[in-house]
Coordinates of C-alpha atoms and ligand atoms in Angstrom, one line a residue:
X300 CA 86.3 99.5 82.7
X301 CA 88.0 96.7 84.8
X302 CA 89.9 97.8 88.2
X303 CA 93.5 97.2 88.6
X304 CA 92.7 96.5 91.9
X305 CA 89.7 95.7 94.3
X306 CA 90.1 95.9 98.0
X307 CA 87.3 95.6 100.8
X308 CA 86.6 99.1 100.2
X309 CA 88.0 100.6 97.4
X310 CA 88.8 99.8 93.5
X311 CA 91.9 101.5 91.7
X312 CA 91.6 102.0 87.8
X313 CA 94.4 103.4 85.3
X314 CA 94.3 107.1 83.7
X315 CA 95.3 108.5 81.0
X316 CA 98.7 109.4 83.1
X317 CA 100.4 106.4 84.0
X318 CA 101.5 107.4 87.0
X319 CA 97.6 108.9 88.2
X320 CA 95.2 106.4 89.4
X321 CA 91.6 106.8 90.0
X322 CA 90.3 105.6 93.3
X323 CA 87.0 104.6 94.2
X324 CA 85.0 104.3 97.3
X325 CA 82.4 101.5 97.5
X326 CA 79.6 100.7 99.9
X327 CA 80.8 98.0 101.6
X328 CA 81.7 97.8 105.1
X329 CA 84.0 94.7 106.8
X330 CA 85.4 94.0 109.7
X331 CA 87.4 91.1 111.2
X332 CA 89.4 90.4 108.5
X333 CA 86.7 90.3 105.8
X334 CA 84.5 88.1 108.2
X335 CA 81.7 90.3 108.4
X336 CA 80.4 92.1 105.5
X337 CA 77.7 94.4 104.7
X338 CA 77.1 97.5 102.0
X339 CA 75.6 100.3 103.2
X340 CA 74.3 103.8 101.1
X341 CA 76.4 106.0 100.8
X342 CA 79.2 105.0 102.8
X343 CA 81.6 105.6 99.6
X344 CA 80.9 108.8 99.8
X345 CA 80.9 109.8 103.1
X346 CA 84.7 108.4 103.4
X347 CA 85.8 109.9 100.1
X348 CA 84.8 113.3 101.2
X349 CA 85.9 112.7 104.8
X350 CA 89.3 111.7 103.4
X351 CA 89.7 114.5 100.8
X352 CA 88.7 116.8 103.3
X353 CA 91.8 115.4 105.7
X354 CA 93.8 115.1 102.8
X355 CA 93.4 118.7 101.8
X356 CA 94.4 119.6 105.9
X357 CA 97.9 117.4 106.2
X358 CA 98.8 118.5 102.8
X359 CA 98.0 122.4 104.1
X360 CA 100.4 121.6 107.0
X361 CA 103.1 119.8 105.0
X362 CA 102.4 116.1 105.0
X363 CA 102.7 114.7 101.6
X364 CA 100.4 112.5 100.4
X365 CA 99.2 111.0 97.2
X366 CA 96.0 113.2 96.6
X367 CA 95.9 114.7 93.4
X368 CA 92.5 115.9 92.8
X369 CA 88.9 115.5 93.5
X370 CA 87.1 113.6 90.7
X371 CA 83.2 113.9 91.7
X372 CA 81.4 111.9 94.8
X373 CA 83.4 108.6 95.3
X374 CA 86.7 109.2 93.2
X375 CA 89.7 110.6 93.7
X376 CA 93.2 111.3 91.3
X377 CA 96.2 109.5 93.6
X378 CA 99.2 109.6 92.8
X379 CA 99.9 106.0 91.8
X380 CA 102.4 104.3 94.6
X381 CA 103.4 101.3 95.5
X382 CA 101.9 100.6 98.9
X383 CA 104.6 99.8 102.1
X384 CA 103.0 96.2 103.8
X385 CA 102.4 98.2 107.3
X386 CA 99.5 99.2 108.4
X387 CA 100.5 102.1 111.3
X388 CA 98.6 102.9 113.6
X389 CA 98.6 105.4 116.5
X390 CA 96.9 105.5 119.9
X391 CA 96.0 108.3 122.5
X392 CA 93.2 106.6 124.4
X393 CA 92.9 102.2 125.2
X394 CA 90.5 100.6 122.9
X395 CA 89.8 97.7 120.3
X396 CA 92.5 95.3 120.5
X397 CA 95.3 97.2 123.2
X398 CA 92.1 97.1 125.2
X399 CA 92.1 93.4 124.5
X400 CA 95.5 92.3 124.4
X401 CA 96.4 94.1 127.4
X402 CA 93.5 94.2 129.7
X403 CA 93.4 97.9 129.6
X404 CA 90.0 99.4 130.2
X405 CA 88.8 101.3 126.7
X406 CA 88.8 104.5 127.6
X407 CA 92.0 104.9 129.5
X408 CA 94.1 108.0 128.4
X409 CA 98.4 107.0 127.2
X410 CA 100.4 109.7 128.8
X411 CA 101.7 109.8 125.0
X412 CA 100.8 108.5 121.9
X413 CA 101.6 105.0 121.4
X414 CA 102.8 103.7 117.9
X415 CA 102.7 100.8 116.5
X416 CA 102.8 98.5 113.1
X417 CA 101.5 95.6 111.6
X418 CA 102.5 93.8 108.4
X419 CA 99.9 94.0 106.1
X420 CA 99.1 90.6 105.2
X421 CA 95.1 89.2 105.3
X422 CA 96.6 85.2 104.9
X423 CA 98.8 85.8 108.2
X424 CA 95.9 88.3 109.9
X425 CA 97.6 91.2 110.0
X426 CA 100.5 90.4 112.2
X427 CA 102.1 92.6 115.4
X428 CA 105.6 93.7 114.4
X429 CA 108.2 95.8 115.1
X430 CA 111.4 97.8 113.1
X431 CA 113.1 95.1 112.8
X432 CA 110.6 92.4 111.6
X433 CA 109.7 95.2 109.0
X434 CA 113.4 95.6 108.3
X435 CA 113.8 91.7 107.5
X436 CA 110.6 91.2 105.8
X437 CA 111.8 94.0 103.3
X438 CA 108.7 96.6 104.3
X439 CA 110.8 99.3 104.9
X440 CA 114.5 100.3 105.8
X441 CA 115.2 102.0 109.7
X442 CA 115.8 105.0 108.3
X443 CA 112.0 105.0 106.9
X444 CA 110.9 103.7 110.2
X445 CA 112.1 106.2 112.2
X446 CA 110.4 109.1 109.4
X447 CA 107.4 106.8 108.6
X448 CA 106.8 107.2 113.1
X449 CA 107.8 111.0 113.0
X450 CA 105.3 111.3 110.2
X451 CA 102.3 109.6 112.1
X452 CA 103.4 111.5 115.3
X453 CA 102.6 114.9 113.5
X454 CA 99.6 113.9 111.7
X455 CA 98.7 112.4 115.1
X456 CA 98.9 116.1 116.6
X457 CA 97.2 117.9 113.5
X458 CA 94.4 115.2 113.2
X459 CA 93.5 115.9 117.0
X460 CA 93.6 119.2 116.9
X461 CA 91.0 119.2 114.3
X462 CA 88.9 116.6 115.1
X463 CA 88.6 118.4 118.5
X464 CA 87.5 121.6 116.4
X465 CA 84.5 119.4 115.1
X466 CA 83.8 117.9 119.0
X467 CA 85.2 114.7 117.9
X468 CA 87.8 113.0 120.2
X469 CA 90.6 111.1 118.2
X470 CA 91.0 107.9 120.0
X471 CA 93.6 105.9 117.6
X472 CA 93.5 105.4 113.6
X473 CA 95.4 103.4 111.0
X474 CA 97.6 104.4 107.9
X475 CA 99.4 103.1 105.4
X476 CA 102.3 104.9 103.3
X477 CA 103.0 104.2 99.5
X478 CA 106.4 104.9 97.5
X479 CA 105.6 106.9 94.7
X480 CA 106.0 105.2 91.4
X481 CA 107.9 108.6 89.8
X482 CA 110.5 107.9 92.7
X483 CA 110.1 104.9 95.2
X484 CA 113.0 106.8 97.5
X485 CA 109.8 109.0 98.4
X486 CA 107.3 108.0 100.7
X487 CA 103.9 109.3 101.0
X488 CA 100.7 109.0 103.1
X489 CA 98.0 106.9 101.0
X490 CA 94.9 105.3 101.2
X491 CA 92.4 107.2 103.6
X492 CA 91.6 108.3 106.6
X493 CA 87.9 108.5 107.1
X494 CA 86.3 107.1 110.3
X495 CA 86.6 102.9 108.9
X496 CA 90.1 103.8 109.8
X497 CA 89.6 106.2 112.7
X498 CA 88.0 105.8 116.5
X499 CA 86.3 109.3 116.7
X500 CA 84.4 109.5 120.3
X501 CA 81.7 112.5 120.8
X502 CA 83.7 114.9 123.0
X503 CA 80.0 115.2 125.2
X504 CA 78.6 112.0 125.5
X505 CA 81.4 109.9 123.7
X506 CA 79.3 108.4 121.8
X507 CA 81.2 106.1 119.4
X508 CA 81.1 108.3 115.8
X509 CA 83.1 105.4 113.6
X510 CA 83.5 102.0 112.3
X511 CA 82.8 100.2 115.5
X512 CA 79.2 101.1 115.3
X513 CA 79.7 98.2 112.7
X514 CA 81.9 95.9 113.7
X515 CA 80.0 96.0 117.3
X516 CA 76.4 96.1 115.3
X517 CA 75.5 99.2 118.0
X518 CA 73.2 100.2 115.0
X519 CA 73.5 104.2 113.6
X520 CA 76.2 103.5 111.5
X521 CA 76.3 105.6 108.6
X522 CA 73.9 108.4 110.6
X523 CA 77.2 108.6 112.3
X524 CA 79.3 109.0 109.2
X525 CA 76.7 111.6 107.7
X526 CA 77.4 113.7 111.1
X527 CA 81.1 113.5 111.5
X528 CA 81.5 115.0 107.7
X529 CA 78.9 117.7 108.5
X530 CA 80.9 118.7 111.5
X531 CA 84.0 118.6 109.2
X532 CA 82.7 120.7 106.6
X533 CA 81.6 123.4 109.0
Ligands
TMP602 P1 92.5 98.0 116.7 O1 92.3 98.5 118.0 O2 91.5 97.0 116.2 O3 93.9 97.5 116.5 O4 92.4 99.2 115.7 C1 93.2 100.4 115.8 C2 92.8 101.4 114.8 O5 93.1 101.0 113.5 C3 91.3 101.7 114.8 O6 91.1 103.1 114.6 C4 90.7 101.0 113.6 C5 91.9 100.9 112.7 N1 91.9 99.7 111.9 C6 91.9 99.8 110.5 O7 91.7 100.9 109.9 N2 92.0 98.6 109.8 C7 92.1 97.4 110.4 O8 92.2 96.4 109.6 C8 92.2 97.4 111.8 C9 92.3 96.0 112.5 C10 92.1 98.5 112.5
LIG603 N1 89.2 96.5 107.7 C1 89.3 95.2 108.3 C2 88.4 94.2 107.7 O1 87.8 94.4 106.8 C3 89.2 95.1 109.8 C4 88.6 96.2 110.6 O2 88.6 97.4 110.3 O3 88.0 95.9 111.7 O4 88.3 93.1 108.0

């Protein structure tokens, strides 16, 4: 069977519900746009079960998303959605590119979370942008700003307090939203939110437990991913 889709990490297929895809989780690792590449064991399904166990959290605690149900060890039922061109990120601690852009040193604490966007496009690398860049380039209205940043806010807080359960310290992370295909006035959390998407630091020895262990080549990589979703499943 041919995917609909195929992105650096995942492939979407049809159902037999129309508005159900099946996603898959492959083994292949990038960073810098695509730039550098790699597959690695396993990796598909350490962020599928990472992500369904998070999914299974938010939705406890009232965050919609477009989980449907657990298919076997890299597949999950999504709702199908049409995905928003942001990619939102929040921040509790400097690293990656604030750290870069503004000559902060990683590891320095925000007094609050900051939040920010991007518009979701490889050609243009991802571009910095604010409400109303997203408002012209048709990404989203204000009124779905202002919830799609009092969404992130609160997963912020419930993603912290439970990566903090499993000794993990929740540096930043990155997600995108997706307007449901039954009703596009409804917005819901999609794609995942596993640690290619996360900075998870070792509360102890802050040891870097995510992606950058990649993109940095500090070696460890998916013995990393193997321990942050045996803390989770505790
Ligand atoms: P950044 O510091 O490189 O901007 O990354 C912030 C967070 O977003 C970090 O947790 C990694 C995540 N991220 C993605 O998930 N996808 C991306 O393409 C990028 C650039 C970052
Ligand atoms: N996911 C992006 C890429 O594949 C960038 C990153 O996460 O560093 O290039």
């Amino acid at each position: 069977m041919e995917p609909i889709y195929e992105g650096k990490a995942k492939r979407l297929y049809t159902t037999d519900d129309p508005n159900v895809l099946r996603m898959e989780y492959k083994d292949s690792a990038t960073a810098f746009n695509g730039e550098k590449k790699e597959d690695f064991e396993n990796k598909g399904r350490f962020n599928k079960a990472i992500t369904l166990i998070i999914y299974r959290m938010l939705e406890e605690k009232g965050v919609k998303t477009h989980l449907v149900q657990d298919v076997d060890d890299i597949n999950l039922l999504v709702n199908k959605v049409s995905i928003m061109p942001l990619e939102v990120i929040v921040r509790n601690v400097a690293a990656g590119s604030f750290s870069k852009r503004m000559g902060v040193t990683e590891g320095t604490a925000f007094k609050k979370p900051i939040v920010e966007f991007s518009y979701k496009d490889d050609a243009l690398g991802d571009p910095f942008i604010n409400d109303d860049y997203a408002r012209e380039m048709g990404a989203a209205t204000e009124e779905e700003m202002a919830y799609i940043k009092q969404q992130v806010l609160t997963i912020n807080e419930v993603l912290k307090e439970f990566f903090l359960k499993a000794k993990l310290r929740l540096i930043d992370f990155k997600v995108e939203f997706g307007r449901l295909s039954t009703d596009p006035s409804q917005i819901v959390l999609a794609d995942e939110i596993s640690p290619d998407t996360c900075r998870l630091w070792d509360v102890e020895t802050g040891k870097k437990m995510d992606k950058d262990r990649f993109r940095r080549g500090l070696g460890g990589f998916m013995e990393a991913y193997a321990e942050v979703l045996e803390r989770l499943s505790k």
